[in-house]
Each structure stands twice: as C-alpha cells, then as structure tokens.
Tab-separated table of C-alpha atoms in Angstrom:
chain	number	residue	atom	x	y	z
A	32	MET	CA	4.764	-54.503	9.513
A	33	GLU	CA	4.795	-51.540	11.801
A	34	ASN	CA	8.605	-52.385	12.815
A	35	VAL	CA	9.709	-53.199	9.351
A	36	SER	CA	10.833	-50.259	7.034
A	37	SER	CA	9.388	-49.884	3.533
A	38	HIS	CA	11.861	-49.305	0.547
A	39	GLN	CA	12.002	-46.000	-0.767
A	40	THR	CA	13.280	-46.336	-3.820
A	41	PHE	CA	13.272	-49.349	-6.591
A	42	ILE	CA	15.707	-50.876	-8.944
A	43	LEU	CA	14.514	-51.463	-12.351
A	44	ASN	CA	16.083	-54.700	-13.473
A	45	CYS	CA	15.810	-53.800	-17.328
A	46	PHE	CA	17.612	-56.357	-19.384
A	47	ASP	CA	20.557	-57.181	-16.998
A	48	ASP	CA	21.543	-60.335	-18.442
A	49	PHE	CA	23.251	-58.599	-21.490
A	50	GLY	CA	25.742	-57.837	-18.982
A	51	ALA	CA	28.487	-55.434	-21.021
A	52	LEU	CA	26.508	-55.493	-23.935
A	53	ARG	CA	23.461	-53.609	-22.313
A	54	PRO	CA	24.317	-50.457	-23.438
A	55	LEU	CA	24.311	-51.198	-27.015
A	56	LEU	CA	20.324	-51.494	-26.460
A	57	PHE	CA	20.559	-47.939	-26.359
A	58	ILE	CA	20.747	-47.982	-30.244
A	59	PRO	CA	17.773	-49.951	-31.380
A	60	TYR	CA	15.586	-47.822	-28.545
A	61	SER	CA	16.734	-44.716	-29.536
A	62	SER	CA	16.265	-45.139	-33.233
A	63	MET	CA	12.435	-46.227	-32.486
A	64	PHE	CA	11.959	-43.502	-30.009
A	65	VAL	CA	13.395	-40.701	-32.633
A	66	LEU	CA	11.149	-42.516	-35.434
A	67	SER	CA	8.065	-42.393	-32.914
A	68	PHE	CA	8.482	-39.000	-32.164
A	69	TYR	CA	9.011	-37.314	-35.750
A	70	ALA	CA	6.460	-39.453	-37.153
A	71	ASN	CA	3.734	-38.626	-34.680
A	72	VAL	CA	4.730	-35.155	-34.596
A	73	LEU	CA	4.584	-34.835	-38.514
A	74	LEU	CA	1.366	-36.583	-38.503
A	75	ILE	CA	-0.367	-34.119	-35.844
A	76	TYR	CA	1.111	-31.201	-37.972
A	77	VAL	CA	-0.282	-32.448	-40.902
A	78	ILE	CA	-3.879	-32.835	-39.696
A	79	VAL	CA	-3.912	-29.391	-37.562
A	80	SER	CA	-2.403	-27.619	-40.090
A	81	GLN	CA	-4.453	-28.803	-43.224
A	82	LYS	CA	-7.921	-27.481	-43.165
A	83	ASN	CA	-8.969	-30.287	-45.362
A	84	LEU	CA	-8.272	-32.857	-42.901
A	85	HIS	CA	-10.354	-30.903	-40.253
A	86	SER	CA	-13.044	-33.910	-40.260
A	87	PRO	CA	-13.587	-35.939	-37.320
A	88	MET	CA	-12.195	-39.194	-38.684
A	89	TYR	CA	-8.708	-37.262	-39.575
A	90	ILE	CA	-9.216	-35.695	-35.999
A	91	LEU	CA	-9.432	-38.690	-34.262
A	92	ILE	CA	-6.531	-40.014	-36.030
A	93	ALA	CA	-4.746	-37.014	-34.617
A	94	CYS	CA	-5.753	-38.482	-31.154
A	95	ILE	CA	-4.212	-41.784	-31.528
A	96	ALA	CA	-0.831	-39.838	-32.685
A	97	VAL	CA	-0.849	-37.933	-29.346
A	98	VAL	CA	-1.410	-41.224	-27.561
A	99	ASP	CA	1.449	-43.011	-29.674
A	100	LEU	CA	3.388	-39.705	-28.960
A	101	GLY	CA	3.021	-39.444	-25.181
A	102	LEU	CA	3.492	-43.404	-24.464
A	103	PRO	CA	7.004	-43.740	-24.858
A	104	LEU	CA	7.784	-40.338	-23.673
A	105	VAL	CA	6.513	-41.713	-20.194
A	106	VAL	CA	9.118	-44.421	-20.153
A	107	VAL	CA	11.796	-44.382	-22.964
A	108	PRO	CA	13.957	-41.611	-21.688
A	109	HIS	CA	14.417	-43.310	-18.352
A	110	MET	CA	15.323	-46.519	-20.286
A	111	LEU	CA	17.805	-44.623	-22.294
A	112	LEU	CA	19.559	-42.935	-19.312
A	113	SER	CA	19.821	-46.438	-18.004
A	114	PHE	CA	21.543	-48.274	-20.804
A	115	LEU	CA	23.869	-45.338	-21.022
A	116	LEU	CA	24.486	-44.357	-17.290
A	117	ASP	CA	23.269	-47.427	-15.558
A	118	TRP	CA	20.595	-45.336	-14.121
A	119	ARG	CA	18.203	-47.941	-12.657
A	120	GLY	CA	16.946	-46.420	-9.616
A	121	ILE	CA	13.405	-44.820	-9.049
A	122	SER	CA	12.096	-43.508	-5.670
A	123	VAL	CA	8.376	-45.027	-5.007
A	124	SER	CA	7.015	-41.585	-5.318
A	125	GLY	CA	8.246	-41.304	-8.875
A	126	CYS	CA	7.430	-45.179	-9.674
A	127	LEU	CA	3.902	-44.316	-8.495
A	128	VAL	CA	3.736	-41.378	-11.011
A	129	GLN	CA	5.004	-43.200	-13.682
A	130	MET	CA	2.891	-46.156	-13.331
A	131	PHE	CA	-0.236	-43.734	-13.348
A	132	PHE	CA	0.693	-42.044	-16.407
A	133	LEU	CA	1.819	-44.956	-18.222
A	134	HIS	CA	-1.221	-46.775	-17.485
A	135	PHE	CA	-3.870	-43.742	-17.931
A	136	VAL	CA	-2.489	-42.466	-21.386
A	137	GLY	CA	-2.449	-46.423	-22.486
A	138	SER	CA	-5.912	-46.884	-21.658
A	139	PHE	CA	-6.657	-44.271	-24.445
A	140	GLN	CA	-4.975	-46.800	-27.133
A	141	SER	CA	-8.007	-48.739	-27.271
A	142	THR	CA	-10.525	-45.826	-26.118
A	143	VAL	CA	-9.544	-43.900	-29.384
A	144	LEU	CA	-10.024	-46.783	-31.601
A	145	VAL	CA	-13.784	-47.148	-29.755
A	146	TRP	CA	-14.299	-43.565	-30.923
A	147	MET	CA	-13.081	-44.397	-34.584
A	148	SER	CA	-15.367	-47.426	-34.420
A	149	LEU	CA	-17.988	-45.169	-34.093
A	150	ASP	CA	-17.011	-42.618	-36.288
A	151	ARG	CA	-17.008	-45.228	-38.692
A	152	TYR	CA	-20.083	-46.509	-37.739
A	153	PHE	CA	-21.964	-43.376	-38.305
A	154	ALA	CA	-20.269	-42.472	-41.648
A	155	ILE	CA	-21.745	-45.953	-43.065
A	156	CYS	CA	-24.391	-46.870	-41.408
A	157	THR	CA	-26.561	-43.632	-40.914
A	158	PRO	CA	-24.672	-41.269	-43.696
A	159	LEU	CA	-27.182	-38.693	-43.841
A	160	HIS	CA	-27.090	-37.719	-40.445
A	161	TYR	CA	-23.424	-38.295	-39.919
A	162	GLN	CA	-22.339	-34.621	-39.463
A	163	GLU	CA	-25.313	-34.373	-36.829
A	164	HIS	CA	-23.859	-37.236	-34.842
A	165	MET	CA	-20.231	-36.271	-34.946
A	166	ALA	CA	-21.033	-32.831	-33.782
A	167	MET	CA	-18.587	-31.995	-30.821
A	168	LYS	CA	-21.601	-31.375	-28.358
A	169	LYS	CA	-23.339	-34.719	-29.259
A	170	PHE	CA	-20.102	-36.716	-29.882
A	171	LEU	CA	-18.952	-35.429	-26.173
A	172	LYS	CA	-21.728	-37.922	-24.538
A	173	PHE	CA	-19.381	-40.635	-25.947
A	174	VAL	CA	-16.162	-39.398	-25.272
A	175	ILE	CA	-16.658	-37.955	-21.126
A	176	PRO	CA	-17.716	-41.197	-19.833
A	177	PHE	CA	-14.663	-42.859	-20.990
A	178	LEU	CA	-12.259	-40.226	-20.056
A	179	VAL	CA	-14.152	-40.464	-16.431
A	180	ARG	CA	-13.872	-44.221	-16.543
A	181	ASN	CA	-9.878	-44.328	-17.356
A	182	PHE	CA	-9.095	-41.822	-15.018
A	183	PHE	CA	-11.081	-43.335	-12.036
A	184	LEU	CA	-9.939	-46.988	-13.080
A	185	MET	CA	-6.100	-45.870	-13.533
A	186	THR	CA	-6.566	-43.727	-10.233
A	187	LEU	CA	-8.230	-46.279	-8.134
A	188	PHE	CA	-5.281	-49.254	-8.581
A	189	VAL	CA	-2.298	-46.537	-8.439
A	190	ILE	CA	-3.676	-45.114	-4.838
A	191	LEU	CA	-4.118	-48.995	-3.662
A	192	ALA	CA	-0.535	-49.545	-4.763
A	193	GLY	CA	0.569	-46.428	-3.005
A	194	LYS	CA	-0.839	-47.814	0.046
A	195	LEU	CA	0.928	-51.076	0.087
A	196	TRP	CA	4.112	-51.921	2.331
A	197	PHE	CA	7.506	-52.566	0.176
A	198	CYS	CA	9.609	-54.468	3.094
A	199	GLY	CA	10.674	-57.451	0.490
A	200	GLY	CA	13.225	-57.138	-2.120
A	201	ASN	CA	12.934	-53.908	-4.257
A	202	MET	CA	14.088	-54.945	-7.666
A	203	ILE	CA	11.911	-54.683	-10.352
A	204	SER	CA	12.104	-57.262	-13.176
A	205	HIS	CA	11.166	-54.529	-15.553
A	206	CYS	CA	12.216	-51.423	-17.634
A	207	PHE	CA	9.210	-49.125	-15.912
A	208	CYS	CA	6.913	-49.422	-13.301
A	209	GLU	CA	3.952	-51.814	-14.525
A	210	HIS	CA	1.298	-52.312	-12.219
A	211	MET	CA	1.823	-56.151	-11.132
A	212	ALA	CA	5.214	-56.139	-11.194
A	213	VAL	CA	5.293	-53.220	-8.230
A	214	VAL	CA	2.601	-54.883	-6.534
A	215	ALA	CA	4.550	-58.530	-6.594
A	216	LEU	CA	7.236	-56.684	-4.387
A	217	ALA	CA	5.015	-55.698	-1.481
A	218	CYS	CA	4.362	-57.720	2.105
A	219	GLY	CA	1.168	-58.969	2.692
A	220	SER	CA	-1.822	-59.655	1.107
A	221	THR	CA	-2.332	-58.177	-2.383
A	222	ALA	CA	-5.832	-59.746	-3.303
A	223	ILE	CA	-7.269	-56.467	-3.605
A	224	ASN	CA	-4.594	-54.872	-5.994
A	225	SER	CA	-5.089	-57.821	-8.033
A	226	LEU	CA	-8.552	-57.655	-8.267
A	227	ALA	CA	-8.337	-53.900	-9.179
A	228	GLY	CA	-5.974	-54.702	-11.847
A	229	LEU	CA	-8.306	-57.743	-13.470
A	230	LEU	CA	-11.394	-55.382	-13.016
A	231	THR	CA	-9.243	-52.332	-14.871
A	232	VAL	CA	-8.377	-54.730	-17.923
A	233	PHE	CA	-12.069	-55.857	-18.024
A	234	PHE	CA	-13.558	-52.460	-18.145
A	235	ASN	CA	-11.087	-50.847	-19.938
A	236	LEU	CA	-9.536	-53.496	-22.310
A	237	VAL	CA	-12.392	-55.991	-22.776
A	238	VAL	CA	-15.307	-53.534	-22.842
A	239	ASP	CA	-13.530	-51.488	-25.302
A	240	PHE	CA	-13.031	-54.607	-27.799
A	241	LEU	CA	-16.575	-55.547	-27.342
A	242	VAL	CA	-17.892	-52.064	-28.278
A	243	ILE	CA	-15.286	-52.093	-31.377
A	244	ALA	CA	-15.977	-55.660	-32.250
A	245	ALA	CA	-19.945	-55.076	-32.214
A	246	SER	CA	-19.726	-51.798	-33.984
A	247	TYR	CA	-17.117	-53.703	-37.004
A	248	VAL	CA	-19.942	-56.548	-36.815
A	249	ILE	CA	-22.956	-53.910	-37.616
A	250	ILE	CA	-20.928	-52.222	-40.096
A	251	PHE	CA	-20.085	-55.045	-42.204
A	252	SER	CA	-23.689	-56.537	-42.104
A	253	SER	CA	-24.991	-53.266	-43.187
A	254	VAL	CA	-22.854	-53.059	-45.872
A	255	LEU	CA	-23.558	-56.844	-46.855
A	256	ARG	CA	-27.346	-56.451	-46.498
A	257	SER	CA	-27.433	-53.167	-48.802
A	258	GLY	CA	-25.083	-54.589	-51.553
A	259	ARG	CA	-23.274	-51.282	-51.632
A	260	SER	CA	-19.511	-51.003	-51.719
A	261	GLY	CA	-18.888	-48.180	-49.176
A	262	GLY	CA	-15.591	-47.843	-51.207
A	263	LYS	CA	-13.578	-45.103	-49.110
A	264	ALA	CA	-15.329	-45.813	-46.063
A	265	LEU	CA	-14.488	-49.523	-45.855
A	266	HIS	CA	-10.899	-48.627	-47.058
A	267	THR	CA	-10.540	-46.496	-43.743
A	268	CYS	CA	-12.394	-49.481	-41.795
A	269	PHE	CA	-9.612	-51.970	-42.742
A	270	THR	CA	-7.031	-49.312	-42.038
A	271	HIS	CA	-8.429	-49.009	-38.602
A	272	ILE	CA	-8.868	-52.715	-38.028
A	273	SER	CA	-4.995	-53.312	-39.142
A	274	VAL	CA	-3.844	-51.024	-36.218
A	275	ILE	CA	-6.388	-52.624	-33.929
A	276	VAL	CA	-5.108	-56.245	-34.571
A	277	VAL	CA	-1.374	-55.108	-34.089
A	278	SER	CA	-2.359	-53.409	-30.914
A	279	LEU	CA	-4.104	-55.918	-29.363
A	280	THR	CA	-2.004	-58.899	-30.055
A	281	ILE	CA	1.192	-56.692	-28.644
A	282	VAL	CA	-1.074	-56.034	-25.420
A	283	LEU	CA	-2.451	-59.483	-25.019
A	284	ILE	CA	1.079	-61.096	-25.623
A	285	ALA	CA	2.575	-58.639	-22.847
A	286	PHE	CA	-0.199	-59.364	-20.320
A	287	LEU	CA	-0.454	-63.140	-20.585
A	288	SER	CA	3.681	-63.393	-20.198
A	289	TYR	CA	3.323	-61.798	-17.154
A	290	ARG	CA	0.073	-63.331	-15.658
A	291	ILE	CA	0.431	-66.952	-16.623
A	292	ARG	CA	2.954	-69.498	-15.651
A	293	ASN	CA	5.591	-69.993	-18.439
A	294	ASN	CA	9.312	-70.556	-19.126
A	295	LEU	CA	10.121	-67.449	-21.015
A	296	PRO	CA	13.353	-66.166	-20.020
A	297	ILE	CA	12.714	-62.741	-18.291
A	298	ASP	CA	14.490	-60.731	-20.856
A	299	VAL	CA	12.103	-61.940	-23.106
A	300	ARG	CA	9.322	-60.749	-21.225
A	301	VAL	CA	10.610	-57.471	-20.754
A	302	PHE	CA	11.426	-56.967	-24.291
A	303	VAL	CA	7.628	-58.079	-25.544
A	304	SER	CA	6.532	-55.383	-22.704
A	305	THR	CA	8.721	-52.560	-24.299
A	306	MET	CA	7.383	-53.603	-27.469
A	307	TYR	CA	3.922	-52.968	-26.265
A	308	LEU	CA	5.150	-49.336	-25.806
A	309	VAL	CA	7.011	-48.492	-28.871
A	310	PHE	CA	6.203	-50.809	-31.835
A	311	PRO	CA	2.417	-49.408	-31.853
A	312	SER	CA	3.834	-45.903	-31.981
A	313	CYS	CA	6.038	-46.419	-34.907
A	314	PHE	CA	3.555	-48.476	-36.443
A	315	ASN	CA	0.398	-46.460	-36.417
A	316	PRO	CA	1.569	-43.397	-37.999
A	317	ILE	CA	3.304	-45.172	-40.822
A	318	ILE	CA	0.306	-47.198	-41.901
A	319	TYR	CA	-2.222	-44.399	-41.520
A	320	GLY	CA	0.070	-42.307	-43.340
A	321	ILE	CA	0.537	-44.876	-46.287
A	322	ARG	CA	-2.822	-46.433	-46.145
A	323	ILE	CA	-5.289	-42.998	-46.143
A	324	THR	CA	-4.799	-41.114	-49.608
A	325	GLU	CA	-5.635	-37.542	-48.284
A	326	ILE	CA	-3.026	-37.748	-45.220
A	327	ARG	CA	-0.393	-39.276	-47.647
A	328	GLN	CA	-0.956	-36.495	-49.957
A	329	ASN	CA	-0.636	-33.841	-47.284
A	330	ILE	CA	2.283	-35.626	-46.018
A	331	LEU	CA	4.283	-35.482	-49.240
A	332	LYS	CA	3.133	-31.672	-49.907
A	333	THR	CA	4.399	-30.544	-46.278
A	334	LEU	CA	7.577	-32.734	-47.080
A	335	ASN	CA	8.015	-30.782	-50.398
A	336	CYS	CA	7.457	-27.535	-48.898
A	337	CYS	CA	10.191	-28.219	-46.148
C-alpha cells in the first residue's frame, strides 16, 4: 500500500451508455430541478409569511420543504454541468464533502417524518395537552437527539471513507458520491466501512420507520377505540402517510438495487438513485399544497397577489 499512490480525483460515470444523447438528459433533470426549487421555495415562503400557518404542524412541513430544497442542491448542479460540459471529474476531498452533505441532509427525510408523526400523535391522542407537548422547550427533547444521531453517523462513515486508500480504478458508476459506490473503489479490507453503512441504515432509516409506524398504529387504534372521526387531523395523517410511502419506496428500491446482486443495467440503477434525490423534492410540495386546505388557500392567495 505504501508504494502505491492513491487517486486524487474520481470520474463520475453518469449515464455514459447514452453516448451522444447524454446532453439531452439536461432537459428532464433541469426541469425537475427548477420545479423542485420553486415549489419548495414557494411552500417555505407561504408558511413563513402567513401568521395563520405558524403552528407546529405547518412549521414541520416547512422543515421537510427545506430538506427537499437542499438535497437536490447538493448534487443536481454538478450533474447538469456534467451533461452540458462533460464535467465528470471530482477531487477526493470534494467527493467526501459531497458525500457528507448528501447523506446528512438526506437523513432528515425520515427524521422530519418522525417529528411529523409525533406532532399528529400529540394532536389526536392528547389534544388537551397538544400545545404543552409541542412547545419549543419540550419538543427540543425529541429534536436534539435525532440531530446528534444524524450528525454522528454521517460524520463517522465519511471519516472512515476518507481513511481508505484508492489505488484501483477511479471510475464511480454513479452521478454523485454515494458512500458504498466510493468504498467499492478502495484497496484492502472495507469491512468496517460496510458495517458503518449498515449501522447507519439501521439507526437512521429503520429506527425512524419503527417510530413512525408505532405512532400511526397508536393514532389509528386510539381513533377506532374512541369512535371519533378525528376529521381534519386524520386527513393530515393520510397526507403524511402518502409522503412516507413514496419516499421510503424510492429509498428502498435505490438501496436494494446497489446492495443485492441483480441483472439491472447500470444506467437503470443510476436513474433510480437520482430519482431518490429529485422525485420526492418535486412530489412533496405538490401533495402538501393540494391536500392541506390552509396551505392551498394561502398559496393561491400569494400567487394572486403576485
């Protein structure tokens, strides 16, 4: 190892099989990027500017819009430059920085959904104490542990990836620096990196999913036992659940396509991975804007004013 130099740059192999048609990918990806950007900016602006939306539920929706706004910003601009200018190279340090922000921001996709499920739990199961539970000082006890967990897990596996020696190929079959795609290029044992990746998936995605599932099971059990409809609150629950199902389905498909042996063409796997970043960012603000009456009315009011 000491006598073999480590690569200083990586080449992102992003839809190379498209050949001369590759620049045309700029059109759909830039369209989705612009849609995602403006839809999430509009949603955040409406919630921040309208005082009647300054309640915990709407603030959490603004939080998920911030995540949906930030995640494509980490990756998509570099992809678009790659399509137009054939800009494929990225330094190892730049790759590690992108990896950290990609996974750190992405980890909050499920974490914000956890906070949303807790908000609905307090609203439906303990309505008399809702304001007390959702007060900033009390709710921080649910926020800070998740923030610390996400930062620690993402920092851990990025540091471990940074200590690897990349003396094999430097071609990453991806449009961005995904953890295991980078680790696969390392020389020597990467068992500790694989373990760190699996622990991150468990303590982030799996734990968040279990908390979300437990919250909604308790919510629906409470509603069924009490015989009340819960109208508006349950309507919001179904909106959250539709977002959860779409997000987790895409994440699961992207995760399994790279970690289970299959005969999928490399471009299909790359496409699924990019959809994990772009599609929820376009879908979430639209579904919240359509299904939640107060947000829809305020968006229409804002657009009419403009």
